[in-house]
Short mmCIF file of C-alpha atoms in Angstrom, two decimals:
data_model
loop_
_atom_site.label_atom_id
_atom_site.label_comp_id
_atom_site.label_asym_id
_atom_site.label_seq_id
_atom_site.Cartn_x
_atom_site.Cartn_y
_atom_site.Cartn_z
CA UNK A 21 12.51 14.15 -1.79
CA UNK A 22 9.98 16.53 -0.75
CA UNK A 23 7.71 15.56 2.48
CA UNK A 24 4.06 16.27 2.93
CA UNK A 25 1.27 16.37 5.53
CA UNK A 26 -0.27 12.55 6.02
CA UNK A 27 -3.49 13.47 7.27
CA UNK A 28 -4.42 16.07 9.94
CA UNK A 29 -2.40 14.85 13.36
CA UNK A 30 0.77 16.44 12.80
CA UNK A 31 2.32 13.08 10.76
CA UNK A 32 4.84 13.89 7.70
CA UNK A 33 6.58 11.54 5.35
CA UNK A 34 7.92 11.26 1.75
CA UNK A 35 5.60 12.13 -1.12
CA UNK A 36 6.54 8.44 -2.35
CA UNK A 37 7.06 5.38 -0.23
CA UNK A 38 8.12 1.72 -0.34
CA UNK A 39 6.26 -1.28 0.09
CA UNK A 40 7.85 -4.01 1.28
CA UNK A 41 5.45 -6.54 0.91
CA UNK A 42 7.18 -8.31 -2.52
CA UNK A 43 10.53 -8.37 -0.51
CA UNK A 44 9.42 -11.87 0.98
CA UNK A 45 5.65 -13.00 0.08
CA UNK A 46 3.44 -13.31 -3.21
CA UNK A 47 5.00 -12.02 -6.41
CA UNK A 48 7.61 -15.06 -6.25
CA UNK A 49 11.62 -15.75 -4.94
CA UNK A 50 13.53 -12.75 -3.31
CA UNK A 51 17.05 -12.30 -2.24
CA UNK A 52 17.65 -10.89 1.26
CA UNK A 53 20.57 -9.27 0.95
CA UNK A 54 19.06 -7.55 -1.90
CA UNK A 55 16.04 -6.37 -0.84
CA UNK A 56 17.94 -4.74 2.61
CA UNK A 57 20.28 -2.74 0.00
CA UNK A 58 17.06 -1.77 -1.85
CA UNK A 59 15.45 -0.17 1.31
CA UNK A 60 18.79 1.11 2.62
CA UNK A 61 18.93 2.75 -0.71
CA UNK A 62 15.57 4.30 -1.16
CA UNK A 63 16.25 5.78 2.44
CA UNK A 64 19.40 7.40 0.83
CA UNK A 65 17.36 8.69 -1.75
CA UNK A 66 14.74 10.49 0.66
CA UNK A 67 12.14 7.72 0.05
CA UNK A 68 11.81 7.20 3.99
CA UNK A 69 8.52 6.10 4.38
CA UNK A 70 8.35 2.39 4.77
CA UNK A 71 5.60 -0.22 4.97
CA UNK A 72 5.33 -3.43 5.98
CA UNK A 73 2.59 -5.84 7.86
CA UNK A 74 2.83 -8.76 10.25
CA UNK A 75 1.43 -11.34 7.54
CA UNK A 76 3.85 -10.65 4.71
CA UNK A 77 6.34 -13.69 4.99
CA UNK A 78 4.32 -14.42 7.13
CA UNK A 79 6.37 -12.58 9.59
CA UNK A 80 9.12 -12.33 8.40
CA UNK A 81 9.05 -9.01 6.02
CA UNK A 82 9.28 -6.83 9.62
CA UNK A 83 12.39 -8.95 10.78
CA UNK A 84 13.46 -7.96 7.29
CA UNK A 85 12.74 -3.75 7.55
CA UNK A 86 13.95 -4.25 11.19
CA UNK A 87 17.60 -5.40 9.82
CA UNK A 88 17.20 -2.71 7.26
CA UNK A 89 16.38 0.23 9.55
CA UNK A 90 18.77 -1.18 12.56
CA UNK A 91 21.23 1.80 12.54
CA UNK A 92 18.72 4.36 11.02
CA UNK A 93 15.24 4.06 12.86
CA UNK A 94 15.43 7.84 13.38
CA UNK A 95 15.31 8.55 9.48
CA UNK A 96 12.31 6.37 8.59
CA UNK A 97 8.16 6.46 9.27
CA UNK A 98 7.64 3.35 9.81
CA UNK A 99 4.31 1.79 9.03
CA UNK A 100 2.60 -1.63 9.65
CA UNK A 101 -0.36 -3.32 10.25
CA UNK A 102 -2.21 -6.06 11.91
CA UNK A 103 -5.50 -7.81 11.33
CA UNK A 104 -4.90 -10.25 8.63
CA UNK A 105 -4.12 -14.01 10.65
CA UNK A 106 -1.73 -16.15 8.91
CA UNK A 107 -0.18 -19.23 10.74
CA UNK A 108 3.84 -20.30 10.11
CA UNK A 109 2.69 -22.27 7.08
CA UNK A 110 1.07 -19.22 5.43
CA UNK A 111 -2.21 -20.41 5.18
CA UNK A 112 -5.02 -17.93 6.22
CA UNK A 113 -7.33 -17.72 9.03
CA UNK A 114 -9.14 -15.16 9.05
CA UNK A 115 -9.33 -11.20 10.24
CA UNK A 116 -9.38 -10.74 13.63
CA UNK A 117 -9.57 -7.62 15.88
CA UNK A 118 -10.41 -7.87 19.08
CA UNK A 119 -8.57 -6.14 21.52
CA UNK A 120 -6.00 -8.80 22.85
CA UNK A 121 -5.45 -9.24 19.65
CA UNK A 122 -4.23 -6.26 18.96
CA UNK A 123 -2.46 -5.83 21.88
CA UNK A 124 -0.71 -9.09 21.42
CA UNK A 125 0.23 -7.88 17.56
CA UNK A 126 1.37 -5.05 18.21
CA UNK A 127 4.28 -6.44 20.94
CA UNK A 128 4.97 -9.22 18.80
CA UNK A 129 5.18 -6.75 15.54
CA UNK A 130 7.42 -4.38 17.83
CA UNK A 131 9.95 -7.21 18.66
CA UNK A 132 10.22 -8.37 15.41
CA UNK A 133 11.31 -5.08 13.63
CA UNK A 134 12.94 -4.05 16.77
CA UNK A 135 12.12 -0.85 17.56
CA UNK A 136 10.61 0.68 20.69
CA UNK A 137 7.65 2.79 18.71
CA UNK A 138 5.65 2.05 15.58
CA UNK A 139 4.83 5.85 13.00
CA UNK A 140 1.77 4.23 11.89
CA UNK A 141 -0.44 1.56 12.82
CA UNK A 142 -3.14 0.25 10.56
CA UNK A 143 -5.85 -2.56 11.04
CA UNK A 144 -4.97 -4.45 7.94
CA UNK A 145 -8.61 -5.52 7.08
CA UNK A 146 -11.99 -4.80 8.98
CA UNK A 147 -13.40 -7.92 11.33
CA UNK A 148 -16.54 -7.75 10.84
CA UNK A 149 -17.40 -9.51 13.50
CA UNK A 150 -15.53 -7.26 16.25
CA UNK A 151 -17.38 -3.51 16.34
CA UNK A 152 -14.19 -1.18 15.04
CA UNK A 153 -15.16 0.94 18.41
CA UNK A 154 -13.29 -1.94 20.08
CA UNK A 155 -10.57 -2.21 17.62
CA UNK A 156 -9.49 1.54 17.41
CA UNK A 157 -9.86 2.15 21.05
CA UNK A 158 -7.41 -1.13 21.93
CA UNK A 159 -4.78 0.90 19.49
CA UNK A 160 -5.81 4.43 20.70
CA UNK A 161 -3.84 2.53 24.21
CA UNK A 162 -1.11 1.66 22.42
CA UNK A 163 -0.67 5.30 21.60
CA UNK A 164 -1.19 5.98 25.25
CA UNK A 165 1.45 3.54 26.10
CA UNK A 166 4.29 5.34 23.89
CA UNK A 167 3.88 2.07 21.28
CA UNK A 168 2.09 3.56 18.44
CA UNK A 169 2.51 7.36 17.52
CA UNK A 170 -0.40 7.44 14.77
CA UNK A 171 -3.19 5.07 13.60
CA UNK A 172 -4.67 4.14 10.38
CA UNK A 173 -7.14 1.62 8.62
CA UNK A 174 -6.77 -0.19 5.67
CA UNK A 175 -9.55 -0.98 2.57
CA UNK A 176 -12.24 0.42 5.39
CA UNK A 177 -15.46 1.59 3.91
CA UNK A 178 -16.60 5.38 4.41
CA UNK A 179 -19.04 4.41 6.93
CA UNK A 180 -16.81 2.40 8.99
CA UNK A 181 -13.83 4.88 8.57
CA UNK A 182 -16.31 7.44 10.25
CA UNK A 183 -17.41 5.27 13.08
CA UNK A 184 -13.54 4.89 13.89
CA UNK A 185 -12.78 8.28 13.26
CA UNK A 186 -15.01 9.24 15.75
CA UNK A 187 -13.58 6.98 19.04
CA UNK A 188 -9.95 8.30 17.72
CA UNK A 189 -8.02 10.37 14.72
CA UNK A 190 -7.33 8.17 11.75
CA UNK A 191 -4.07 9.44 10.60
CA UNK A 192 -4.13 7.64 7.21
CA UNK A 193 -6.42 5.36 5.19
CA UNK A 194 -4.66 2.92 2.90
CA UNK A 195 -6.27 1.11 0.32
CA UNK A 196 -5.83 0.00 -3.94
CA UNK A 197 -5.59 3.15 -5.94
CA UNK A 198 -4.16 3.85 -9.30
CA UNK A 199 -5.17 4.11 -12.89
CA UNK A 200 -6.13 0.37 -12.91
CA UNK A 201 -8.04 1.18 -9.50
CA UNK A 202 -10.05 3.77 -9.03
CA UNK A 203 -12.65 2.63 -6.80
CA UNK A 204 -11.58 5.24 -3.79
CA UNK A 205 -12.78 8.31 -5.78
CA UNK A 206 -16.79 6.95 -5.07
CA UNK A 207 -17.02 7.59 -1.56
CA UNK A 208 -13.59 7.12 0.55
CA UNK A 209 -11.69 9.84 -1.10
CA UNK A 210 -14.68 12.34 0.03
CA UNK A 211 -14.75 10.81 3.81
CA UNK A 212 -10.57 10.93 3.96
CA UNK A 213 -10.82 14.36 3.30
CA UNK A 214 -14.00 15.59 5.48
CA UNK A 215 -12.25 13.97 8.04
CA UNK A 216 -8.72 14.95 7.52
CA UNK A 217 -7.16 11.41 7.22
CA UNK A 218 -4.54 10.92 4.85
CA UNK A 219 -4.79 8.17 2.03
CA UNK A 220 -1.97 6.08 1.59
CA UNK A 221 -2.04 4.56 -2.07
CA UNK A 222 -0.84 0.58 -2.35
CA UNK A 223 -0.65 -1.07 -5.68
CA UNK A 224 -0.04 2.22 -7.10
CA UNK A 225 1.29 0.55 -10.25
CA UNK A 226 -1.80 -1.86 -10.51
CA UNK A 227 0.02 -4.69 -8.68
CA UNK A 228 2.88 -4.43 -11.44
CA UNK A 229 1.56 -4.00 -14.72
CA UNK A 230 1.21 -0.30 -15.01
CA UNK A 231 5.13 -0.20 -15.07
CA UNK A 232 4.82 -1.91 -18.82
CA UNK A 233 7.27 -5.01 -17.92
CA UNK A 234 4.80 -7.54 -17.34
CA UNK A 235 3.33 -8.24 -21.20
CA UNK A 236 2.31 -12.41 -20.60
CA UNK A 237 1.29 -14.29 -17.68
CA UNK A 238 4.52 -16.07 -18.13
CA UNK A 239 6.77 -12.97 -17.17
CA UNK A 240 4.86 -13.53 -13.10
CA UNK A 241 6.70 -16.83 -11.42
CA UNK A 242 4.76 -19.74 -11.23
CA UNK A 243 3.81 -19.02 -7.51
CA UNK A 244 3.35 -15.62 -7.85
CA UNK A 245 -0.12 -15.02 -6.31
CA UNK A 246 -0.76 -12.34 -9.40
CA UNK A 247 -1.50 -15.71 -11.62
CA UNK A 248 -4.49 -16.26 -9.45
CA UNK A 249 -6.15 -12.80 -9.61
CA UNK A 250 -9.12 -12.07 -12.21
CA UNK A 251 -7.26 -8.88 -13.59
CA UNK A 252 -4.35 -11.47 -14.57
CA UNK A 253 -6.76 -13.97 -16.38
CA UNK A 254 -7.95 -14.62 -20.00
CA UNK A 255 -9.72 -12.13 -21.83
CA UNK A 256 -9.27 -9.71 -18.92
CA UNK A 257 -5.51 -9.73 -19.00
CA UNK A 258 -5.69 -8.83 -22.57
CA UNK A 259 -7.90 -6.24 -22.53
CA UNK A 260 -5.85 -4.54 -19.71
CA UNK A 261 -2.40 -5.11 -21.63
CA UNK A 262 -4.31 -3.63 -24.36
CA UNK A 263 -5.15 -0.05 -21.56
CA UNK A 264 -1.07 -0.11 -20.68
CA UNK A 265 -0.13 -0.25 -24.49
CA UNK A 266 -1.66 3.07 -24.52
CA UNK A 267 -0.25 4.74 -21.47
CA UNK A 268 3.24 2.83 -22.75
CA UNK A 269 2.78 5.24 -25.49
CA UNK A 270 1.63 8.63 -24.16
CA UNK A 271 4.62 8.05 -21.96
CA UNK A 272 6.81 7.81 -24.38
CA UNK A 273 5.89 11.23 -25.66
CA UNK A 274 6.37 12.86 -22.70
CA UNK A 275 9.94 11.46 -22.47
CA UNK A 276 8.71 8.90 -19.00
CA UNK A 277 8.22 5.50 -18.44
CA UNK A 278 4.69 3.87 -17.84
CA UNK A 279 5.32 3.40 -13.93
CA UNK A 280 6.18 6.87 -14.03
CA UNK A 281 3.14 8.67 -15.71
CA UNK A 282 1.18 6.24 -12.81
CA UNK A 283 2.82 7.20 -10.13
CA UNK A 284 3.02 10.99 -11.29
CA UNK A 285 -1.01 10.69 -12.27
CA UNK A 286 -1.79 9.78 -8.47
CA UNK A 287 0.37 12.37 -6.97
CA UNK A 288 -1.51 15.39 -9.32
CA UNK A 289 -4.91 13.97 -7.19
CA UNK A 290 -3.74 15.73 -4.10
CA UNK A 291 -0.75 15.96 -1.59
CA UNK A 292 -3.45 14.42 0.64
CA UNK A 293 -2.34 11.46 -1.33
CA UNK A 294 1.20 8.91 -0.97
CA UNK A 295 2.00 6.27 -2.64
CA UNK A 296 3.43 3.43 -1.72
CA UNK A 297 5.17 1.38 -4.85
CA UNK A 298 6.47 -2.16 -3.99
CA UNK A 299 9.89 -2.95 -6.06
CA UNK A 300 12.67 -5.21 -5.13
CA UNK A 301 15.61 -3.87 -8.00
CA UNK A 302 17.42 -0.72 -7.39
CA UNK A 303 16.70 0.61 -11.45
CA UNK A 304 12.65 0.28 -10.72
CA UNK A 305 13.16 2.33 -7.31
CA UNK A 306 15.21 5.28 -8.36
CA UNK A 307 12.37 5.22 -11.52
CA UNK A 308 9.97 5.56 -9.06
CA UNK A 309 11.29 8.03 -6.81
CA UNK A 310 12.20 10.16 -9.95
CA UNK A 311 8.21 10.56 -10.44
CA UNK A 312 7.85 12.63 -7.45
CA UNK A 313 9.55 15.33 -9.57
CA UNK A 314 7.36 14.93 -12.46
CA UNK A 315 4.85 17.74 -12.95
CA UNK A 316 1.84 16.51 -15.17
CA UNK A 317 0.11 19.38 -16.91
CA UNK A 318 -4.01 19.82 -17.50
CA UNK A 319 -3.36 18.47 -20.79
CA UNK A 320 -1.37 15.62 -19.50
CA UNK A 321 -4.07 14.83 -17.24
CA UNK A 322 -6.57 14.83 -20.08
CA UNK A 323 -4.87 12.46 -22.11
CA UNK A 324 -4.36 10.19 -19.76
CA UNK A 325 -8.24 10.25 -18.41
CA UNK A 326 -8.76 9.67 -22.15
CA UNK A 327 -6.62 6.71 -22.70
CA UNK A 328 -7.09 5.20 -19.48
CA UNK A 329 -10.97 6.18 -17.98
CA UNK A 330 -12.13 5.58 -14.77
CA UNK A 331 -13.39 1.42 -14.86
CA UNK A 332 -11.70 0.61 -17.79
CA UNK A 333 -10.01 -2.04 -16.13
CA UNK A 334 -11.07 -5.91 -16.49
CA UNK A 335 -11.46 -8.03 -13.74
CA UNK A 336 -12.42 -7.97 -9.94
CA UNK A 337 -9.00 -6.82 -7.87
CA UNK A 338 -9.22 -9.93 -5.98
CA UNK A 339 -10.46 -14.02 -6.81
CA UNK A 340 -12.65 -13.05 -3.79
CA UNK A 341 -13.57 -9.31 -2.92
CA UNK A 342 -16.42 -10.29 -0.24
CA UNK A 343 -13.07 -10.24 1.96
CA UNK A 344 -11.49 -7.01 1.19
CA UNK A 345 -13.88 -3.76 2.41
CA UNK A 346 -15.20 -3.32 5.62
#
């Protein structure tokens, strides 16, 4: 697989990534042994850029990559974040990021994937209550101190991403984007680029259901966090089935599966822009690393805008989005 440019400090990875985050937290049971061979495997494959955060498990999705990468740290970027507080029980406490904190998260997130160095180092979520000049300047010493190489934000707002931007480089910006989301192209998309910060695309598949396997709410496990959002619910999840029936069939005519015309849609926005799809079953990855090859044409593009417009999709991304940009 092909590498390109994340953002303007010098950072390069693979034009698609893995998430790991489904490997042990929210969309239901995993298998260990499994998910390793699945990241070993999309390494093999050229799909080296990996990410992870301290709260997925919680905790335990970077022991996980760390096992993973053990013999190969030198062939992966290695990406993960802090900011979102989870105790051992899971339950959430709140965004934090003061600058202990982040100093304390990013030894603890170090020791747990065991490496010496982290690629990429996001803030997970903005605390509102900390000013993000503190925040960014406790991780521009990390990069100082040889821990961190590059830093990033996640779901930031313009304004904020400018204000941290300015105490030091944003490498990357990752937030929600796909066909299902397209709520980047208002403003972010325009300060990522002024400012030369790469965007890093999660949920590139809309959390699952752009890939066409998901067709009732009985196909998610019954704790799979997915049952819980708005976009999953009611008359909302059957208006978007209703949006993936039709790229399920424009893919078909272009010889691709769904995931694939996704994943292939947000690659034609820019090399500017990575995604990051989340799968735990060696058939879905090598599906999704295949799209990187996948040239859409203006016509493509067209029909796909047509069948799929921007906010066509039903439902609030989260139960509560007064959490999620900052």
């Amino acid at each position: 697989m092909r590498e390109v440019a994340l953002g303007s400090q010098g950072l390069r990875v693979s034009r698609i990534g893995l998430g790991c985050m489904g490997m042990s937290d929210f969309y239901g049971s995993s298998d260990e042994t499994a998910s390793i061979n699945t990241i070993k495997s999309a390494i093999d494959s050229g799909a080296t850029f990996l990410d992870t955060a301290d709260m997925y498990g919680p905790f335990t999705n970077e022991v996980l990559v760390g096992k993973a990468i053990a013999k190969r740290r030198d062939e992966v970027v290695l990406a993960t974040k802090f900011g979102n507080v989870r105790d051992e029980s899971g339950a959430f406490l709140g965004v934090r990021g003061d600058a202990q904190y982040v100093r304390d998260c990013c030894d603890a997130s170090l020791k747990r994937l065991g490496v010496d160095h982290i690629d990429l180092y996001y803030q997970h979520r903005v605390d509102r209550k900390t000013p993000i000049e503190e925040t960014v300047g406790a991780m521009a010493e990390l990069v100082a101190q040889g821990k961190v190489r590059y830093l990033g934000l996640s779901e930031a707002s313009a304004p904020t991403l400018r204000r941290a931007h300015a105490v030091f480089p944003i490498t990357a910006l990752q937030s929600e984007y796909s066909l299902w989301t397209r709520d980047p192209e208002h403003d972010v998309l325009t300060a990522t680029r002024d400012l030369g910060i790469g965007f890093v695309a999660y949920s590139p598949l809309g959390r699952g259901i752009l890939s066409g396997k998901i067709q009732t709410i009985d196909d998610l496990a019954a704790n799979d966090t997915r049952r819980r959002h708005p976009r999953f619910q009611g008359e909302n999840f059957a208006k978007n089935l209703a949006l993936v029936d039709k790229i399920t069939e424009l893919a078909s005519t272009m010889g691709v599966s769904p995931a694939q015309v996704a994943l292939a849609w947000l690659c034609a926005q820019g090399d500017d822009i990575v995604p990051i799809p989340g799968t735990r079953a060696l058939e879905r990855l090598a599906e999704n690393i295949a799209a990187a090859e996948i040239s859409l044409t203006p016509e493509n593009l067209r029909d796909i805008d047509a069948v799929f417009p921007v906010g066509a999709t039903s439902g609030e991304r989260y139960p509560d989005m007064s959490t999620v940009n900052g």
